[in-house]
XYZ file of C-alpha atoms in Angstrom:
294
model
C 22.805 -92.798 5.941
C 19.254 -92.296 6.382
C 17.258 -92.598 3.247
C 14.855 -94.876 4.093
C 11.676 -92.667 5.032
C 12.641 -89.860 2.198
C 12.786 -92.858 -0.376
C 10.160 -95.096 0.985
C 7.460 -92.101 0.683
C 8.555 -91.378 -2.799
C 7.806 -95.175 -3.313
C 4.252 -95.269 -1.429
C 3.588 -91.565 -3.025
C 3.785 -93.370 -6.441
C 1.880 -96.281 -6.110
C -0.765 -94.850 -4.116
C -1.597 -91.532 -5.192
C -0.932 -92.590 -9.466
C 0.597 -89.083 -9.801
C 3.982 -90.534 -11.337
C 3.457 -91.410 -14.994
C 5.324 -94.760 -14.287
C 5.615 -97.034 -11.232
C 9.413 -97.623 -9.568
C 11.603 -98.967 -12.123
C 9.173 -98.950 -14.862
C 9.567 -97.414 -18.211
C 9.676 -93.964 -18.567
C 7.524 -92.049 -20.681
C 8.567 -89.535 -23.045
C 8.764 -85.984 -22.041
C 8.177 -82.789 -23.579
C 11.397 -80.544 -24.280
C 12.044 -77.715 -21.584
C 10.461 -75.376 -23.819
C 7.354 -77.006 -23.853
C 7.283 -77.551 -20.267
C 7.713 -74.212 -19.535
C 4.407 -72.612 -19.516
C 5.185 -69.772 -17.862
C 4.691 -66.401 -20.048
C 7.994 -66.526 -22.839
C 8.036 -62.683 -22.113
C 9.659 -62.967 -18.704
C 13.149 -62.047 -18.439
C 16.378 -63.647 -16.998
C 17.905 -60.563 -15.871
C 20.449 -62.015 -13.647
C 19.071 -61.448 -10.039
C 16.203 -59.510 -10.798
C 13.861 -62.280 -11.179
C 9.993 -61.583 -10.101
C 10.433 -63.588 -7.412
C 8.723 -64.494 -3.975
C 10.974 -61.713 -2.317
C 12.894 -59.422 -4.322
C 16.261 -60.485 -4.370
C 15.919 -63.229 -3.168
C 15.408 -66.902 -4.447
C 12.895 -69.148 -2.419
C 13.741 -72.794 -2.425
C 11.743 -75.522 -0.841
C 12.698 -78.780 -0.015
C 10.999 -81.633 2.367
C 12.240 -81.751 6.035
C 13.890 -84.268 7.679
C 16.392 -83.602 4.372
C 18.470 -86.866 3.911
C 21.828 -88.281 2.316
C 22.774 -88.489 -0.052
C 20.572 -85.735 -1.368
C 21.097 -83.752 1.551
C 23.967 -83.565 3.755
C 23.164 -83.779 8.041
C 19.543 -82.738 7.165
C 20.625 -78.920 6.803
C 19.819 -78.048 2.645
C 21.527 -74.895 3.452
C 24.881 -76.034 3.932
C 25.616 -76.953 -0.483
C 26.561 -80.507 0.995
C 24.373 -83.346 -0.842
C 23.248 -83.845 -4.347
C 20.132 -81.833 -4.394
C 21.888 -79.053 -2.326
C 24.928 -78.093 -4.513
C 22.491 -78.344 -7.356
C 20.158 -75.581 -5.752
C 22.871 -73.855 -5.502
C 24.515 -74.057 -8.573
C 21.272 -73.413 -10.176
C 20.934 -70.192 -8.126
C 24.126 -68.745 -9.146
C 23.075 -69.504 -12.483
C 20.128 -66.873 -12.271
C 22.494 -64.544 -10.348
C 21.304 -65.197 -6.753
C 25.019 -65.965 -4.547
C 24.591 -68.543 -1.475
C 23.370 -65.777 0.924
C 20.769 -64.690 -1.089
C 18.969 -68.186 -0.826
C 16.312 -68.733 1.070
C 15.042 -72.270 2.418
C 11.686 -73.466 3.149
C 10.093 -76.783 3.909
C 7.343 -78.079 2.272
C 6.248 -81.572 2.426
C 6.741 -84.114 -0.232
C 3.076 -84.370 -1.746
C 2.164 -80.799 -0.787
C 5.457 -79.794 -3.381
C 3.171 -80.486 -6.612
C -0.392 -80.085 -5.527
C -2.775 -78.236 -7.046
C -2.597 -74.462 -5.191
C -0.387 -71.518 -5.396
C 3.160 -72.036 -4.250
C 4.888 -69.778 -1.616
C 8.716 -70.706 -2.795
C 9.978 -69.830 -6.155
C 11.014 -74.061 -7.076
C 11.425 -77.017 -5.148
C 13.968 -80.102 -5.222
C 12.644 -82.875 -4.022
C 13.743 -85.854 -5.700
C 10.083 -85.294 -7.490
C 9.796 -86.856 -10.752
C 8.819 -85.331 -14.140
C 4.882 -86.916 -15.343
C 2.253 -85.702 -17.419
C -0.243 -86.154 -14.542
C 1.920 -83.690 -12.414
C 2.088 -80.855 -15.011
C -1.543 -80.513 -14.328
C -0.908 -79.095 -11.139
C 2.791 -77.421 -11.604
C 5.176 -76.648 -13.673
C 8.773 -78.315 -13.954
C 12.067 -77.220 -15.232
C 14.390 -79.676 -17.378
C 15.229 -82.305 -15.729
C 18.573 -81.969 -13.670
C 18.721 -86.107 -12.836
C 18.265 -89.150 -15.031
C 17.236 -91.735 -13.014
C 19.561 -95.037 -13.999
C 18.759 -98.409 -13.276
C 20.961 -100.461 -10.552
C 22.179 -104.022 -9.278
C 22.028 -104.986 -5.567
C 23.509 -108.110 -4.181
C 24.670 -109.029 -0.993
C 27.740 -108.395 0.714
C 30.458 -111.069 -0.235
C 28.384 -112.732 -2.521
C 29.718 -113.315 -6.471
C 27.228 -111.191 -7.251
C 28.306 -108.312 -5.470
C 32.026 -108.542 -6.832
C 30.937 -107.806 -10.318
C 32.332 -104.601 -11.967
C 30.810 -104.752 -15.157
C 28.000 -106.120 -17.527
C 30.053 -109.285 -18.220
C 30.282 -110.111 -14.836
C 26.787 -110.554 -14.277
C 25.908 -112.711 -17.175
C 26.206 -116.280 -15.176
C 23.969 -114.825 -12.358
C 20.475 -115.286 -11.272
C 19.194 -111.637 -11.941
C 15.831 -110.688 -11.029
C 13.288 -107.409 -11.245
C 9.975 -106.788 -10.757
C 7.541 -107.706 -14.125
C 6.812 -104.994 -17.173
C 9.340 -102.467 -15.903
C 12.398 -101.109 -17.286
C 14.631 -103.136 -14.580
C 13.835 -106.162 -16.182
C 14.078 -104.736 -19.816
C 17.776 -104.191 -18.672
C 18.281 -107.741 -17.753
C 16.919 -109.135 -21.010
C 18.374 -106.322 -23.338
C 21.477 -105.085 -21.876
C 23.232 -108.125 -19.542
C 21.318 -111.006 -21.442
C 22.429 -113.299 -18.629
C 23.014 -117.246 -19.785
C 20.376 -118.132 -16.824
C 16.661 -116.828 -17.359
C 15.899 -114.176 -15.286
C 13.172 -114.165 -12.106
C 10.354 -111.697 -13.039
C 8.261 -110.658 -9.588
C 4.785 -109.143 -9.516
C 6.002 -106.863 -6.753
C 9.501 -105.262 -6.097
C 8.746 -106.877 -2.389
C 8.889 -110.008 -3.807
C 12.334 -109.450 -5.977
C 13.738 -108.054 -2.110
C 12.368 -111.211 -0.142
C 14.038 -113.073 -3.101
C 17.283 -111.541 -2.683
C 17.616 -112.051 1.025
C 16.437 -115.847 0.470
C 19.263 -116.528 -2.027
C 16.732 -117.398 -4.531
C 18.376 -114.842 -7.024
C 21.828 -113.844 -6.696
C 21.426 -109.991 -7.557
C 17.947 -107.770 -7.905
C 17.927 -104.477 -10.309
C 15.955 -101.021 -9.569
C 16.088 -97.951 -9.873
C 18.898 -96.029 -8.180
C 16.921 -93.977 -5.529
C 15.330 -97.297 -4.884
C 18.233 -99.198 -4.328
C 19.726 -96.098 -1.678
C 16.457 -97.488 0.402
C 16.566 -100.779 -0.076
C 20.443 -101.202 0.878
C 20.061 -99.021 3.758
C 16.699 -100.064 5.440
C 15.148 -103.094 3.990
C 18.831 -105.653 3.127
C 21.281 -104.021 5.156
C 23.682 -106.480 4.340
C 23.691 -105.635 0.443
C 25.469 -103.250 -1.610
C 24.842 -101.695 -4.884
C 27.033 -103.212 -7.198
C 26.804 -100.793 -9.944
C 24.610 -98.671 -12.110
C 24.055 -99.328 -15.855
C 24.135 -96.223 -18.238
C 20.560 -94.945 -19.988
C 20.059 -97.260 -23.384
C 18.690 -94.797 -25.547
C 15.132 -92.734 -25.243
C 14.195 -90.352 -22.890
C 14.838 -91.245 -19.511
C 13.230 -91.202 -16.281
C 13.768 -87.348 -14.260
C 13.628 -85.480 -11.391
C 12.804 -82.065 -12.369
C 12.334 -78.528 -9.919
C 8.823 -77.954 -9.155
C 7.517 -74.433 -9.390
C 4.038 -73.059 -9.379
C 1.693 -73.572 -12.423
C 2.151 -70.956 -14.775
C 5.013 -69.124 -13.408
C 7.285 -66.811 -14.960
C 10.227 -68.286 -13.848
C 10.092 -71.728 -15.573
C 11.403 -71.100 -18.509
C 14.661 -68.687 -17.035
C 14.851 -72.001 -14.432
C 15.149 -74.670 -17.177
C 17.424 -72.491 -19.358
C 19.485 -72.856 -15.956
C 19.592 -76.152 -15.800
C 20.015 -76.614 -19.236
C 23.332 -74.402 -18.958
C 24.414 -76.584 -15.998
C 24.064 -79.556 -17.982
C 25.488 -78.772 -21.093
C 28.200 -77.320 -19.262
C 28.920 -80.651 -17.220
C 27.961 -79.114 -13.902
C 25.437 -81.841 -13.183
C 27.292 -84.890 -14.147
C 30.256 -83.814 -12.099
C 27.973 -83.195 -8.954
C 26.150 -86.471 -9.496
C 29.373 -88.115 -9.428
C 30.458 -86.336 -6.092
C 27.238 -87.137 -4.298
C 25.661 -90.180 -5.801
C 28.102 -92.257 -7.805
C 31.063 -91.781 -5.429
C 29.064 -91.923 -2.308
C 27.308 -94.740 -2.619
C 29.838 -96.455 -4.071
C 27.879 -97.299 -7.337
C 30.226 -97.467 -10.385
C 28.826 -97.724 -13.618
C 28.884 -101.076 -15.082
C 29.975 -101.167 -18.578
């Protein structure tokens, strides 16, 4: 599975360039509903199909390039395989646009939702929803809710836990003022005090030292951590969102553009419909073998 340099520069991008609204793992902050994140003109219609798009009839989608699992399946976005590819899709054929009238383009990462007109219609990029962002672009509802995980090492107590009251003896540990250790106070409330760690580096090199018996982060994090930095860990499970308005990747499109609102009603549709949460369990949940621990 390679994750690592997709992940890793989502990591970097957000603790070097301050454009996410919270650092990795840390609490989310609220965000406005789809309708007030649309700011493209209410006017615009959804005709399905007809969309004023970058090419008539056509629906321009960018996405970074190398592509990787388990967003992306063998780095092709155009095959539907991966997370972020069957939801492309699906949101396509939610505007009317079938698979051959999709168009791909890469764009890089950080180039996705700079300032500076955009020459794809929206792109999926595992980029997350902030305030500082929607001074550059626009974003549609958000399509993933990023959860909160455990990783332990292979073989390990730890790592045989399947649910909240397995952890509770354990050494847990998370990086200080973020919404990983919130979980570990609030939601496990383990019988040992938990490690808090200035830096999620720290909570890793702890892991791998045995000082803690199991570190939490945010999912995406844990895909890179598990398969570059502690290749001999697992993610043990994923804890379901306590309440508020969570952490979310959203579709990026251009600032202003008529297509933001008739994009989040899409994704709106796909989640109330259950669309997403069935493809998230396809691609993420099953395929990284992360239950959720209850």
């Amino acid at each position: 599975m390679h994750l690592a340099p997709r992940v890793l520069r989502r990591a970097i991008s957000a603790a070097t360039i301050a454009l996410l609204a919270t650092a990795v793992g840390c609490a989310p902050q609220p965000e406005e509903k789809a309708s007030d994140q649309a700011s493209g003109s209410t006017a615009t219609t959804c005709a399905k199909g007809k969309l004023a798009t970058q090419t008539s009839g056509k629906l321009t989608i960018a996405t970074d390039e190398p592509a990787y699992e388990p967003w992306f399946e063998d780095d092709k976005p155009a095959n539907g395989k991966g997370f972020e590819s069957a939801v492309a899709y699906a949101v396509a054929k939610q505007l009317g646009y079938a698979k051959s009238a999709v168009v791909w383009q890469s764009v890089p990462f950080n180039k996705a939702f700079a300032p500076g007109v955009k020459t794809f219609d929206f792109d999926i990029n595992q980029v997350s929803i902030s305030t500082e962002r929607k001074k550059a672009v626009d974003f549609s509802s958000g399509y993933y809710d990023v959860r909160q995980a455990v990783i332990a090492l292979k073989g390990s107590k730890a790592a045989k836990a399947t649910s909240i009251a397995g952890l509770k003896g354990l050494k847990l540990g998370a990086q200080v003022g973020t919404t990983s250790l919130n979980y570990i106070s609030d939601v496990v409330k383990p019988t040992q005090q938990e490690a808090a760690f200035s830096k999620n580096d720290q909570a890793v090199s702890a892991l791998k030292n045995g000082q803690v018996d199991a570190i939490v982060v945010d999912l995406p994090t844990a895909f890179y951590i598990t398969s570059a930095e502690v290749t001999n860990a697992k993610i043990v499970g994923q804890f379901e969102n306590q309440g508020g308005t969570p952490e979310q990747f959203g579709l990026v499109l251009d600032k202003g553009s008529d297509l933001t609102s008739c994009v989040s009603s899409a994704v709106d549709a796909l989640r109330k419909d259950g669309t997403l949460a069935a493809l998230e369990k396809q691609w993420l949940s099953d395929a990284v073998d992360a239950p959720v621990l209850k």
